[in-house]
Short mmCIF file of C-alpha atoms and ligand atoms in Angstrom, two decimals:
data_model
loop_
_atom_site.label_atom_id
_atom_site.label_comp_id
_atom_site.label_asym_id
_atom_site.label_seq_id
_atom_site.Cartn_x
_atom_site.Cartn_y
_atom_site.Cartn_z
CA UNK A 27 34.51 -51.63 51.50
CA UNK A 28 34.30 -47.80 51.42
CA UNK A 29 36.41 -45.71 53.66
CA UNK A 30 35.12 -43.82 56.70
CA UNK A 31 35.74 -41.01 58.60
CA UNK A 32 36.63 -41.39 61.97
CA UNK A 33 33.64 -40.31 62.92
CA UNK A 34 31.19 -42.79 61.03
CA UNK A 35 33.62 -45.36 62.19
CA UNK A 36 32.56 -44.75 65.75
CA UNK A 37 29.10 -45.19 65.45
CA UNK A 38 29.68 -48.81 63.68
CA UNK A 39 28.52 -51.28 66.41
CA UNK A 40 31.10 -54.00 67.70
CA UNK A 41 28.66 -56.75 65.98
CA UNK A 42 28.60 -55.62 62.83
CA UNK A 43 31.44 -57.06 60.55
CA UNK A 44 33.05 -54.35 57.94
CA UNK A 45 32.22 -56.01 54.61
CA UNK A 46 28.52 -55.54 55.51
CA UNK A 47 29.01 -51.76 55.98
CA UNK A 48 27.96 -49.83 53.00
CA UNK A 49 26.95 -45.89 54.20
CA UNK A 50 24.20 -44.77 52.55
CA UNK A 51 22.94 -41.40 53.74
CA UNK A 52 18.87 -41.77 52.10
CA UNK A 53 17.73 -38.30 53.26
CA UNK A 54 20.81 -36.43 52.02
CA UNK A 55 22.49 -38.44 49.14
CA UNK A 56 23.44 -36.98 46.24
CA UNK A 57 22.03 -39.70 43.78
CA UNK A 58 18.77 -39.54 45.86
CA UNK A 59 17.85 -36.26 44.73
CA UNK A 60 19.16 -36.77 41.04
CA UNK A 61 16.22 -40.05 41.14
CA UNK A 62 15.42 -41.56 44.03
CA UNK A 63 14.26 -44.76 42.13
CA UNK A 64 17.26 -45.60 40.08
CA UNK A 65 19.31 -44.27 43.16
CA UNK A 66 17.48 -47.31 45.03
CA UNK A 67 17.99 -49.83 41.73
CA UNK A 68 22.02 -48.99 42.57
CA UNK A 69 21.87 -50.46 46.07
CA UNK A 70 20.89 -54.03 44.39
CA UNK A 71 24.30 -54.10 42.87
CA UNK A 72 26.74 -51.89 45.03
CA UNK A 73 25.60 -52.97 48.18
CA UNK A 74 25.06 -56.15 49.92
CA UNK A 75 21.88 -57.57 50.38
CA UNK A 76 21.54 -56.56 53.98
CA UNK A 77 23.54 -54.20 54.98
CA UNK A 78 24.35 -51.31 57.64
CA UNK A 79 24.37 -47.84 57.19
CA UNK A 80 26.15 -45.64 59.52
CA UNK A 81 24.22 -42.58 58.70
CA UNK A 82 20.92 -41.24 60.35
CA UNK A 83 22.13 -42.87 63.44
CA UNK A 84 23.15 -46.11 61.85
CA UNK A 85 20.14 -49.36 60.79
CA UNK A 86 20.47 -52.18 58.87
CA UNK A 87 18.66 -51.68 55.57
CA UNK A 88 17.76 -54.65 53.03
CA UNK A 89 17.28 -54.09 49.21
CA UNK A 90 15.53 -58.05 48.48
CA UNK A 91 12.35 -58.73 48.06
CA UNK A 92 12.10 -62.35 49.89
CA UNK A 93 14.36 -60.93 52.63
CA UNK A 94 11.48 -57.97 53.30
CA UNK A 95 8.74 -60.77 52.98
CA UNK A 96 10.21 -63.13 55.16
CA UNK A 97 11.18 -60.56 57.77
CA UNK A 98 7.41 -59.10 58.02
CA UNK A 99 6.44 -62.81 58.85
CA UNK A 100 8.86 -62.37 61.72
CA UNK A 101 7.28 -59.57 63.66
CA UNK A 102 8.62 -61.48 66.96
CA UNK A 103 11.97 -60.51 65.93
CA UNK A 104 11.56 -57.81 63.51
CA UNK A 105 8.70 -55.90 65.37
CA UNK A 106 7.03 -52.59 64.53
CA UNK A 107 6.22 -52.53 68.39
CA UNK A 108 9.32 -49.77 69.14
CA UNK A 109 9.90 -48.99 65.67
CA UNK A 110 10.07 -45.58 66.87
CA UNK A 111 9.99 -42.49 64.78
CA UNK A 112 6.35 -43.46 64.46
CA UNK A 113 5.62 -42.71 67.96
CA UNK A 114 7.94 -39.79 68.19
CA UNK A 115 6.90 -37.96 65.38
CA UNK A 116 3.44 -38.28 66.94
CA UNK A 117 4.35 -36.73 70.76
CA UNK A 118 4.25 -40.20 72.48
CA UNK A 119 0.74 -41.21 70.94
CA UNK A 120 0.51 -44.88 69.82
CA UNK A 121 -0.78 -45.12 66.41
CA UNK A 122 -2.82 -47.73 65.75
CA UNK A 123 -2.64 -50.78 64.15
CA UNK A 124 1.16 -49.67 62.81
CA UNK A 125 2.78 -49.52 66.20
CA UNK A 126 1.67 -52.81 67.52
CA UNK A 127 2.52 -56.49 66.71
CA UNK A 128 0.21 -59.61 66.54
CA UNK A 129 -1.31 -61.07 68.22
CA UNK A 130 -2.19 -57.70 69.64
CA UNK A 131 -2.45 -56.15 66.33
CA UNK A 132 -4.95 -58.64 64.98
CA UNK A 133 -7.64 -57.02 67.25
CA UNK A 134 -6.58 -53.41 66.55
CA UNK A 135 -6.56 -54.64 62.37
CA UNK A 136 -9.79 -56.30 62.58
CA UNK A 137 -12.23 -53.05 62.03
CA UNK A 138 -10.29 -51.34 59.30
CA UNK A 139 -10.02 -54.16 57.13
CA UNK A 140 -13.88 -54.11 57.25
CA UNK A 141 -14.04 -50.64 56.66
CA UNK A 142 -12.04 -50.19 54.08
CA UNK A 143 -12.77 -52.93 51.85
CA UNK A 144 -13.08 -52.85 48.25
CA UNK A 145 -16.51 -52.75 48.62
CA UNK A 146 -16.65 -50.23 51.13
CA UNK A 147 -14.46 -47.54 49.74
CA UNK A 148 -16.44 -48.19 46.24
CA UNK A 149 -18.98 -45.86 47.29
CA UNK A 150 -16.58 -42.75 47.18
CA UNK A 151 -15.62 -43.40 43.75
CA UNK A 152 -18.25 -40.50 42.88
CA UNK A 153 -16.77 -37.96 44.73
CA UNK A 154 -13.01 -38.49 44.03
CA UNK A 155 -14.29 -38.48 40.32
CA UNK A 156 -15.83 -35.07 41.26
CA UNK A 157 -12.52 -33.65 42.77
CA UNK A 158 -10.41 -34.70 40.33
CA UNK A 159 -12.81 -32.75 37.80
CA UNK A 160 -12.70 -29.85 40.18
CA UNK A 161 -8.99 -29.87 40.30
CA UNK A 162 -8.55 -30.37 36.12
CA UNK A 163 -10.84 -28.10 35.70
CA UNK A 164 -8.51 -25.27 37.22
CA UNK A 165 -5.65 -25.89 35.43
CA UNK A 166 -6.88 -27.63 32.09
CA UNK A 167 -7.10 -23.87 30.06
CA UNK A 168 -3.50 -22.49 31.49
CA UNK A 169 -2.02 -25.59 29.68
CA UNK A 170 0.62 -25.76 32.44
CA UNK A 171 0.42 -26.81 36.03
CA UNK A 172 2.90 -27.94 39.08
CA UNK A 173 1.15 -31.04 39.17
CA UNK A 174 2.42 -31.67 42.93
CA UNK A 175 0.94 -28.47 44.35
CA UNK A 176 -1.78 -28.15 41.78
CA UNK A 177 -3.07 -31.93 42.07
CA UNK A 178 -1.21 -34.65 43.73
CA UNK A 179 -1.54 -32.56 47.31
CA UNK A 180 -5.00 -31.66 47.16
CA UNK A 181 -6.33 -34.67 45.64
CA UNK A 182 -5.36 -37.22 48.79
CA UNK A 183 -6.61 -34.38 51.87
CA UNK A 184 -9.94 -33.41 50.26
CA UNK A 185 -10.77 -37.34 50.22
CA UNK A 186 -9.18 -37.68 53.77
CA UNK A 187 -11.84 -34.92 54.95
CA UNK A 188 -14.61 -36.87 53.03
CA UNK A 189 -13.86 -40.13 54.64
CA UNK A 190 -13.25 -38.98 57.98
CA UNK A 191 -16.36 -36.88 57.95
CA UNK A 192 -14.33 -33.78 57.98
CA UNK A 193 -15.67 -30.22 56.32
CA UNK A 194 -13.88 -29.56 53.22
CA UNK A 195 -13.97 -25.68 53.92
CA UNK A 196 -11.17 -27.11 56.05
CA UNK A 197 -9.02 -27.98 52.92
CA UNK A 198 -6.92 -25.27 52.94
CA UNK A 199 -5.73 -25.15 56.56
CA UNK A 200 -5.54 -29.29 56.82
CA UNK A 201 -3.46 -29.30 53.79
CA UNK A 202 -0.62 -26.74 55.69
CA UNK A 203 -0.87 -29.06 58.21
CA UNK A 204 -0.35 -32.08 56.30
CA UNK A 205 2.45 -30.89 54.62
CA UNK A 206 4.34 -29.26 57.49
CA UNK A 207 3.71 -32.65 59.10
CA UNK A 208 5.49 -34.54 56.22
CA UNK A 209 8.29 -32.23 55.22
CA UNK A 210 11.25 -33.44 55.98
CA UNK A 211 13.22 -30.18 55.99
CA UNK A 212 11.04 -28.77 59.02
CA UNK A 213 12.28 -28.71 62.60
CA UNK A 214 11.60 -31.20 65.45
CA UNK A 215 9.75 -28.39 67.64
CA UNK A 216 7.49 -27.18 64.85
CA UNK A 217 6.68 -30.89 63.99
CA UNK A 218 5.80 -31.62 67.46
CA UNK A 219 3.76 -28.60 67.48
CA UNK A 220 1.85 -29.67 63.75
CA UNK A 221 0.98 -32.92 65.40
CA UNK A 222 -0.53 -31.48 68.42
CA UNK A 223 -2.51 -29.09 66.17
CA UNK A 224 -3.75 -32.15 63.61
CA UNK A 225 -4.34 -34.14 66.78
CA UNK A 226 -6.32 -31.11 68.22
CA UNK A 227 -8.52 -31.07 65.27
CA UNK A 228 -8.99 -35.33 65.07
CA UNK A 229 -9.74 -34.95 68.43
CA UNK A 230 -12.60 -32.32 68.45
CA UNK A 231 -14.04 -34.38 65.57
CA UNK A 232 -14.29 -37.38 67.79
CA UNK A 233 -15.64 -36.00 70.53
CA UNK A 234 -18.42 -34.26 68.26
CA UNK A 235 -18.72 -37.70 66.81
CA UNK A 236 -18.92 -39.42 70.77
CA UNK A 237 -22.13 -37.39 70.89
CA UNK A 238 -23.93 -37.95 67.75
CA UNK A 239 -22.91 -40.17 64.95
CA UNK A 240 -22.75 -39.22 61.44
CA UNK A 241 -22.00 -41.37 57.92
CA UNK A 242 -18.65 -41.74 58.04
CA UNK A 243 -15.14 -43.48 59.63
CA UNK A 244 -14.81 -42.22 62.64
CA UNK A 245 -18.64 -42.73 63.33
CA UNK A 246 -18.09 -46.50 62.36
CA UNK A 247 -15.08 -46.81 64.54
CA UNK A 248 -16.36 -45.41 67.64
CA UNK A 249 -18.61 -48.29 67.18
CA UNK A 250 -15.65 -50.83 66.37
CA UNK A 251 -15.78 -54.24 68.02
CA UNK A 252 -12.21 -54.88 70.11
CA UNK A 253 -12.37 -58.20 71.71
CA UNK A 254 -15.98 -57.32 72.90
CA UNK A 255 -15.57 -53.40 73.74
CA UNK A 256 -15.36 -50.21 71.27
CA UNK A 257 -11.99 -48.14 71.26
CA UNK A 258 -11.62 -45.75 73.84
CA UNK A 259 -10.58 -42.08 73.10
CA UNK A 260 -6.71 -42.74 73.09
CA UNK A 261 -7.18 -45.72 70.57
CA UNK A 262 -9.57 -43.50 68.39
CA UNK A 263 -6.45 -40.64 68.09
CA UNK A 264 -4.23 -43.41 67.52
CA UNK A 265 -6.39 -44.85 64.46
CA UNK A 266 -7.30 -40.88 63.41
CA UNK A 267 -3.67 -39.96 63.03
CA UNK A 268 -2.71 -43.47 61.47
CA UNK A 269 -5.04 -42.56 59.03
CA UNK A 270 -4.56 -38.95 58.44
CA UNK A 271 -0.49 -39.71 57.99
CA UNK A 272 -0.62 -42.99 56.08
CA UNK A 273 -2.76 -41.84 53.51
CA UNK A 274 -2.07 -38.65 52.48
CA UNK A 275 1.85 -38.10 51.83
CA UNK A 276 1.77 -41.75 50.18
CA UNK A 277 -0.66 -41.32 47.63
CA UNK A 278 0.99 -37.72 46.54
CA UNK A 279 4.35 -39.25 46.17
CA UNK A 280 2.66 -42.09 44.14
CA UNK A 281 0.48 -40.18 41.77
CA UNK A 282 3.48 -37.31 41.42
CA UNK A 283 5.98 -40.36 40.19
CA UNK A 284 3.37 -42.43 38.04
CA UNK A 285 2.16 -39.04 36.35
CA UNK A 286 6.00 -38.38 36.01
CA UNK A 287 6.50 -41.24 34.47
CA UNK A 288 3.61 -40.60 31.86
CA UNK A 289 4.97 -37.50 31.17
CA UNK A 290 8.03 -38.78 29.81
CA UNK A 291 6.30 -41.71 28.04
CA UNK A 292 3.96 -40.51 25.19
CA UNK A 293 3.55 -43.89 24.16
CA UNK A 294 2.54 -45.00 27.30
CA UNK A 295 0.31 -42.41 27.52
CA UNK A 296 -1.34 -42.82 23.93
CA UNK A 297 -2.36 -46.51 24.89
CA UNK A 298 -3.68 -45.64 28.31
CA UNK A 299 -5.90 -43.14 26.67
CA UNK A 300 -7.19 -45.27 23.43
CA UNK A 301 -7.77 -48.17 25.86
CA UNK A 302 -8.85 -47.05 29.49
CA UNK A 303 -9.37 -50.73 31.06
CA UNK A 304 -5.83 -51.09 30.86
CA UNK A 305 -5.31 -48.32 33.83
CA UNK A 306 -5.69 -50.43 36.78
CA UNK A 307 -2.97 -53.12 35.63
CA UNK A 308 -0.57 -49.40 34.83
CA UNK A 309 -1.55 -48.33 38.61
CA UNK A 310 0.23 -51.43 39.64
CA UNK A 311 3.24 -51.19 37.37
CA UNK A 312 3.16 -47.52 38.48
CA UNK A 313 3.32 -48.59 41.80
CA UNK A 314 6.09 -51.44 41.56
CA UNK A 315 8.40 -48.67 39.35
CA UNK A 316 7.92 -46.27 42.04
CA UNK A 317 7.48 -47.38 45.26
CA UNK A 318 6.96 -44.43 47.92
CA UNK A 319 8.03 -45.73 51.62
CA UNK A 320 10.86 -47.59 53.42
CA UNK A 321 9.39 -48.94 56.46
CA UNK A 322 11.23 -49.39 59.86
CA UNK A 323 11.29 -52.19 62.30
CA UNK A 324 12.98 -52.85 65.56
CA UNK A 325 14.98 -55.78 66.23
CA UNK A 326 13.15 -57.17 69.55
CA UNK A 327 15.77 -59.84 70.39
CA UNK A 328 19.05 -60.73 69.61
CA UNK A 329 19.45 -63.14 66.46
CA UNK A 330 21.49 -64.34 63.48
CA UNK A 331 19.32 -63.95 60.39
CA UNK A 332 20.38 -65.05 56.79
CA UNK A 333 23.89 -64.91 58.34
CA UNK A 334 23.88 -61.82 59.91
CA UNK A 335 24.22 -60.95 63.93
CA UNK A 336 21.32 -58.58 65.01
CA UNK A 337 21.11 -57.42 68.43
CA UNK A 338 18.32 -56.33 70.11
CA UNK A 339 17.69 -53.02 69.60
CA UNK A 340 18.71 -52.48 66.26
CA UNK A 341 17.46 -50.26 63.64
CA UNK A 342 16.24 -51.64 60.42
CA UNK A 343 14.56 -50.03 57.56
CA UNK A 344 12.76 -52.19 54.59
CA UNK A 345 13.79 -50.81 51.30
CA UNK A 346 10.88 -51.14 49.71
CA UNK A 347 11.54 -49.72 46.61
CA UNK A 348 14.30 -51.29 46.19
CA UNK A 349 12.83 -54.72 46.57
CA UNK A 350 10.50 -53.82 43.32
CA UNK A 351 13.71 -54.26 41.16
CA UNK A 352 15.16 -57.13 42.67
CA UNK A 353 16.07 -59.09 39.93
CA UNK A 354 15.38 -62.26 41.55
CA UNK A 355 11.60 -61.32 42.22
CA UNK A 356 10.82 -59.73 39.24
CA UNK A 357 12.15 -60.58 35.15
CA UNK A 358 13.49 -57.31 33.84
CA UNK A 359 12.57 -55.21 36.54
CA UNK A 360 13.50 -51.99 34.90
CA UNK A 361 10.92 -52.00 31.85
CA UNK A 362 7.16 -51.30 32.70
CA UNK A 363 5.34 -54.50 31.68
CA UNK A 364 1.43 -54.39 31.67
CA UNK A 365 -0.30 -57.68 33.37
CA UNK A 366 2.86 -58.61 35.34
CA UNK A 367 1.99 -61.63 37.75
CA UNK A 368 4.26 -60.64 40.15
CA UNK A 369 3.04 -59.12 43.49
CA UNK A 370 4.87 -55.33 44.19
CA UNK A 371 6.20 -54.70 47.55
CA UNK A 372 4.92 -51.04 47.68
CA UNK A 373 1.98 -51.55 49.83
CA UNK A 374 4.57 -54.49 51.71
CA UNK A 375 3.37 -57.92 52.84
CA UNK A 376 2.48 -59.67 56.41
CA UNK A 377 0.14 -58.90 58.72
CA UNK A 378 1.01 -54.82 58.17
CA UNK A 379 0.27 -54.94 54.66
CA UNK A 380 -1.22 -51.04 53.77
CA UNK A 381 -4.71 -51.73 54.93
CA UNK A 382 -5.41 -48.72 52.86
CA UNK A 383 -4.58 -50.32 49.57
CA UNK A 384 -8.40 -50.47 48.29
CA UNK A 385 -8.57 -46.84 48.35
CA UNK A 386 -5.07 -45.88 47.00
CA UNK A 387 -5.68 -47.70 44.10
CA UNK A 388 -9.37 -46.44 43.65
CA UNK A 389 -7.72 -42.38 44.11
CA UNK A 390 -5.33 -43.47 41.22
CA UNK A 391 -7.54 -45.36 38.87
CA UNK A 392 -10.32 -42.33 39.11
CA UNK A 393 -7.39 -40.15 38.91
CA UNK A 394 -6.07 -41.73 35.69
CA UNK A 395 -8.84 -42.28 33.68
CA UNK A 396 -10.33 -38.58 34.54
CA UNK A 397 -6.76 -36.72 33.77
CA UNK A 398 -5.89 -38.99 30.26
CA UNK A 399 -9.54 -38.27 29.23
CA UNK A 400 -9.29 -34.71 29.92
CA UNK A 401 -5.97 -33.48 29.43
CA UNK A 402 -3.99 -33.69 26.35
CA UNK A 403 -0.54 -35.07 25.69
CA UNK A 404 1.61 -33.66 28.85
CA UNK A 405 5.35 -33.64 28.86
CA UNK A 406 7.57 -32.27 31.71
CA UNK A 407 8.38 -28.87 31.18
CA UNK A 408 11.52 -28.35 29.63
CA UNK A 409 12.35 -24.96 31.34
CA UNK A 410 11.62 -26.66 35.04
CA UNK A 411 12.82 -30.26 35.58
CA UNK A 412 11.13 -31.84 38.62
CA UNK A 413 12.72 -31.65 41.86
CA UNK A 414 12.99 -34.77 44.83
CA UNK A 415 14.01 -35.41 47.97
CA UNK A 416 15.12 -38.54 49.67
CA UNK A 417 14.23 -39.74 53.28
CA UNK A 418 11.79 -42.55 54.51
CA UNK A 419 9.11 -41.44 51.94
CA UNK A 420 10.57 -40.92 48.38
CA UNK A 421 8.96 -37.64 47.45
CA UNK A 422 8.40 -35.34 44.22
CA UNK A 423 9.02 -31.82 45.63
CA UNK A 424 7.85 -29.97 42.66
CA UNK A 425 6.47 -31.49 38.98
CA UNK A 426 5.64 -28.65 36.57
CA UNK A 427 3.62 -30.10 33.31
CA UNK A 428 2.98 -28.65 29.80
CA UNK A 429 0.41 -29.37 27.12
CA UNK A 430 -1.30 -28.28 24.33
C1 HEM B 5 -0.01 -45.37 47.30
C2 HEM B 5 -0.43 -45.16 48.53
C3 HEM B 5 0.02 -45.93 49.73
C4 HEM B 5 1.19 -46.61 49.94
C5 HEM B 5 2.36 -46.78 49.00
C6 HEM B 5 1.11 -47.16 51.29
C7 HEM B 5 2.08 -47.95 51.86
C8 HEM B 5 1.93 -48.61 53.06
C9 HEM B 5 2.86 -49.59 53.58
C10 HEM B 5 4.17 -49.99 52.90
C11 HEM B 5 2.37 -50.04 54.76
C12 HEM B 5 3.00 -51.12 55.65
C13 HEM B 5 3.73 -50.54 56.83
C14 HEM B 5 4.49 -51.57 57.62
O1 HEM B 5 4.65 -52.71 57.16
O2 HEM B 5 4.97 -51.22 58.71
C15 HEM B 5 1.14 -49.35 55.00
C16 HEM B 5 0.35 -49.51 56.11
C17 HEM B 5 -0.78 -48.75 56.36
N1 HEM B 5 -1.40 -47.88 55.49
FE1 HEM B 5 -0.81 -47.44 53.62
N2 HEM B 5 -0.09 -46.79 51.84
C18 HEM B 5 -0.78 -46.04 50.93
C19 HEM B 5 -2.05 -45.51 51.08
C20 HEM B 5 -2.78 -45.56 52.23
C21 HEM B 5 -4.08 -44.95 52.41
C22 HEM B 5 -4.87 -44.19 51.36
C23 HEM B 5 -4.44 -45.17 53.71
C24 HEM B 5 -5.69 -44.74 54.44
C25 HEM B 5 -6.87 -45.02 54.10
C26 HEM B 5 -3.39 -45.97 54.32
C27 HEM B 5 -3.40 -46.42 55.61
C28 HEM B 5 -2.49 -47.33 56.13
C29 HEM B 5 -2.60 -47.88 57.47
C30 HEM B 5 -3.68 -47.55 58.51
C31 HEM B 5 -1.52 -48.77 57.61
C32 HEM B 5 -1.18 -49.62 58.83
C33 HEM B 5 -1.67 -51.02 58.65
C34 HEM B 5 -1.29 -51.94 59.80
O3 HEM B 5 -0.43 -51.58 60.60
O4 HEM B 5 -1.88 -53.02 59.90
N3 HEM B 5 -2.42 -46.19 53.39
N4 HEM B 5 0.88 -48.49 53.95
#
């Protein structure tokens, strides 16, 4: 067991026993911002497999993969119902389907899953083939680029506009937005304030869209069938925002790792390029290597799980990323294996599962075959490592390439 200051110690509840303390600070460690993901492959072996963190206001957090899927099957005990930060972060707005449980959640689901299915996000393939080109194109001659603010930012909130039926004049204003939203270095009042601003904006597009539908999301939602009526203007915000979070900061942090990862793999790189059908079986390896969120959930009564006393109440966070190394889950979880069987737990599992999958994958396959056709050989600049930061999302906070 580690020692603790007095003042961690006091924040331990009475029910949970010492040798399941480990503290683990995930916005502010050290190893964190070294690399988040090997930081994360540590916890399998120097902490046990559930286990409480004093930090960050103290939650249980659990590294294993069958742990994570058998606890999202459990949403009676393990709910995302008062998960919390979700509905904070958001000024008291319920987002929907993430901050409700089944059966209730089922009805809220229903409508996305039909509108963003594989066949129904296919159609945008031509335009986030067309802004990828836009955004190679303005780097491609410098030979150089941060690919984080160059790329990976733009990239997710010019398709976010696209989808949502949004003008893209607004890029520049919705991408301040979306990263003042995300950042976890900026204030509680100025986050508040962000949020009311994006939900300003979601809302305005709503009510524009209340009067006269166009092609797009928010046009198909208003029409959405929930248990025989459409969503009212609270549930629209609540999908709007869902959408607008959950899809952009995700997607960065995923495309700035993978690309990372290329970057140090030439190899890798050289096959991807001589043999482009092998991309969407890398997106998934990618993905499992470097997961992007830990996901909370709220222990709604008390219980004794896999030998451990939770009480209702409780904090607990879903180490995704962890879970893609567990040994147990996956056969040597370290190397990047093409055509792996096994399913990832990036996107999670149960009835929460990221209903947005079709379309993250889509952004990085388009995304992969346009930048390995275009631009040569890349490496990480040796002058400027990359820089993270830890927290709920695992994020790249700056990737400068080279090439040519
Ligand atoms: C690589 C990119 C992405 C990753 C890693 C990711 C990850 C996740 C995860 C782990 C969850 C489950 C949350 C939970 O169990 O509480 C989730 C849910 C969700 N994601 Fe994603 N996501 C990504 C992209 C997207 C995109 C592009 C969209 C929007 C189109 C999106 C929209 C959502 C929504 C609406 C939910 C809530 C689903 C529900 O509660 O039923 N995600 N995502």
């Amino acid at each position: 067991m580690q020692a603790f200051s007095a003042q961690t110690s006091d924040k331990i509840p009475a029910h949970v026993p010492p040798e399941l303390i480990y503290e683990f600070d995930i916005a502010r460690d050290p190893r964190m911002l070294e690399d988040p993901h090997a930081r994360m492959r540590s916890l399998l072996f120097e902490a046990p497999p559930i286990f409480y963190s004093p930090c960050n206001g103290g939650q249980w957090m659990v590294t294993r993969k069958q742990t994570i899927v058998d606890m999202t099957m459990k949403p009676e005990v393990f709910s995302n119902g008062s998960a919390g930060e979700k509905k904070d972060a958001t000024g008291g707005l319920t987002l929907l389907p993430i901050s409700v449980d089944p059966p209730q959640h089922t009805m809220y689901r229903t409508p996305l899953n039909q509108q963003l299915a594989a066949k129904s996000v296919a159609g945008l393939e031509p335009s986030i083939r067309a802004m990828t080109n836009e955004l190679i194109d303005k780097v491609l001659a410098a030979g150089r680029c941060d690919f984080l603010s160059d790329i990976a930012e733009p990239l997710p909130v010019t398709l976010f506009l696209k989808l949502a039926g949004m003008p893209t004049n607004r890029l520049a204003e919705f991408r301040e937005l979306a990263l003042r939203a995300s950042s976890a270095t900026v204030d509680p009042a100025t986050r508040a304030e962000t949020f009311k601003h994006i939900a300003g904006i979601l809302a305005e597009t709503i009510m524009a869209r209340q009067q006269k539908r166009e092609d797009d999301l928010l046009s198909r939602l208003l029409d959405a069938n929930l248990d025989g009526r459409n969503p009212n203007f609270q549930e629209m915000m609540g999908y709007s925002i869902l959408l607008f979070l959950g899809g952009l900061d995700t997607v960065v942090n995923a495309l700035s790792f993978g690309v990372r990862r290329l970057a140090r793999d030439q190899e890798l790189q050289a096959k991807l390029r001589a043999e482009p059908g092998l991309i969407p079986g890398a997106v998934e390896e990618l993905l499992r290597l470097h997961g992007v969120v830990c996901i909370p959930r709220r222990v709604a009564r008390d219980e004794v799980y896999q030998g451990v006393q939770f009480k209702q109440g409780d904090a607990v966070l879903l180490l995704l990323p962890a879970a893609n190394y567990d040994e147990a889950a996956f056969s040597n979880p370290e190397q990047f294996i093409l055509g792996r069987k096994e399913q990832h737990q990036t996107f999670n599992t149960g009835p929460h599962r990221c209903v947005g999958l079709n379309l993250a994958r889509l952004e990085m396959k388009v995304f992969y075959e346009e930048w390995l056709k275009r631009v040569p050989p890349f490496r990480l600049d040796p002058q400027a490592p990359p820089k993270f930061m830890g927290g709920f999302s695992l994020s790249v906070t700056s990737l400068p390439l080279v090439w040519g």
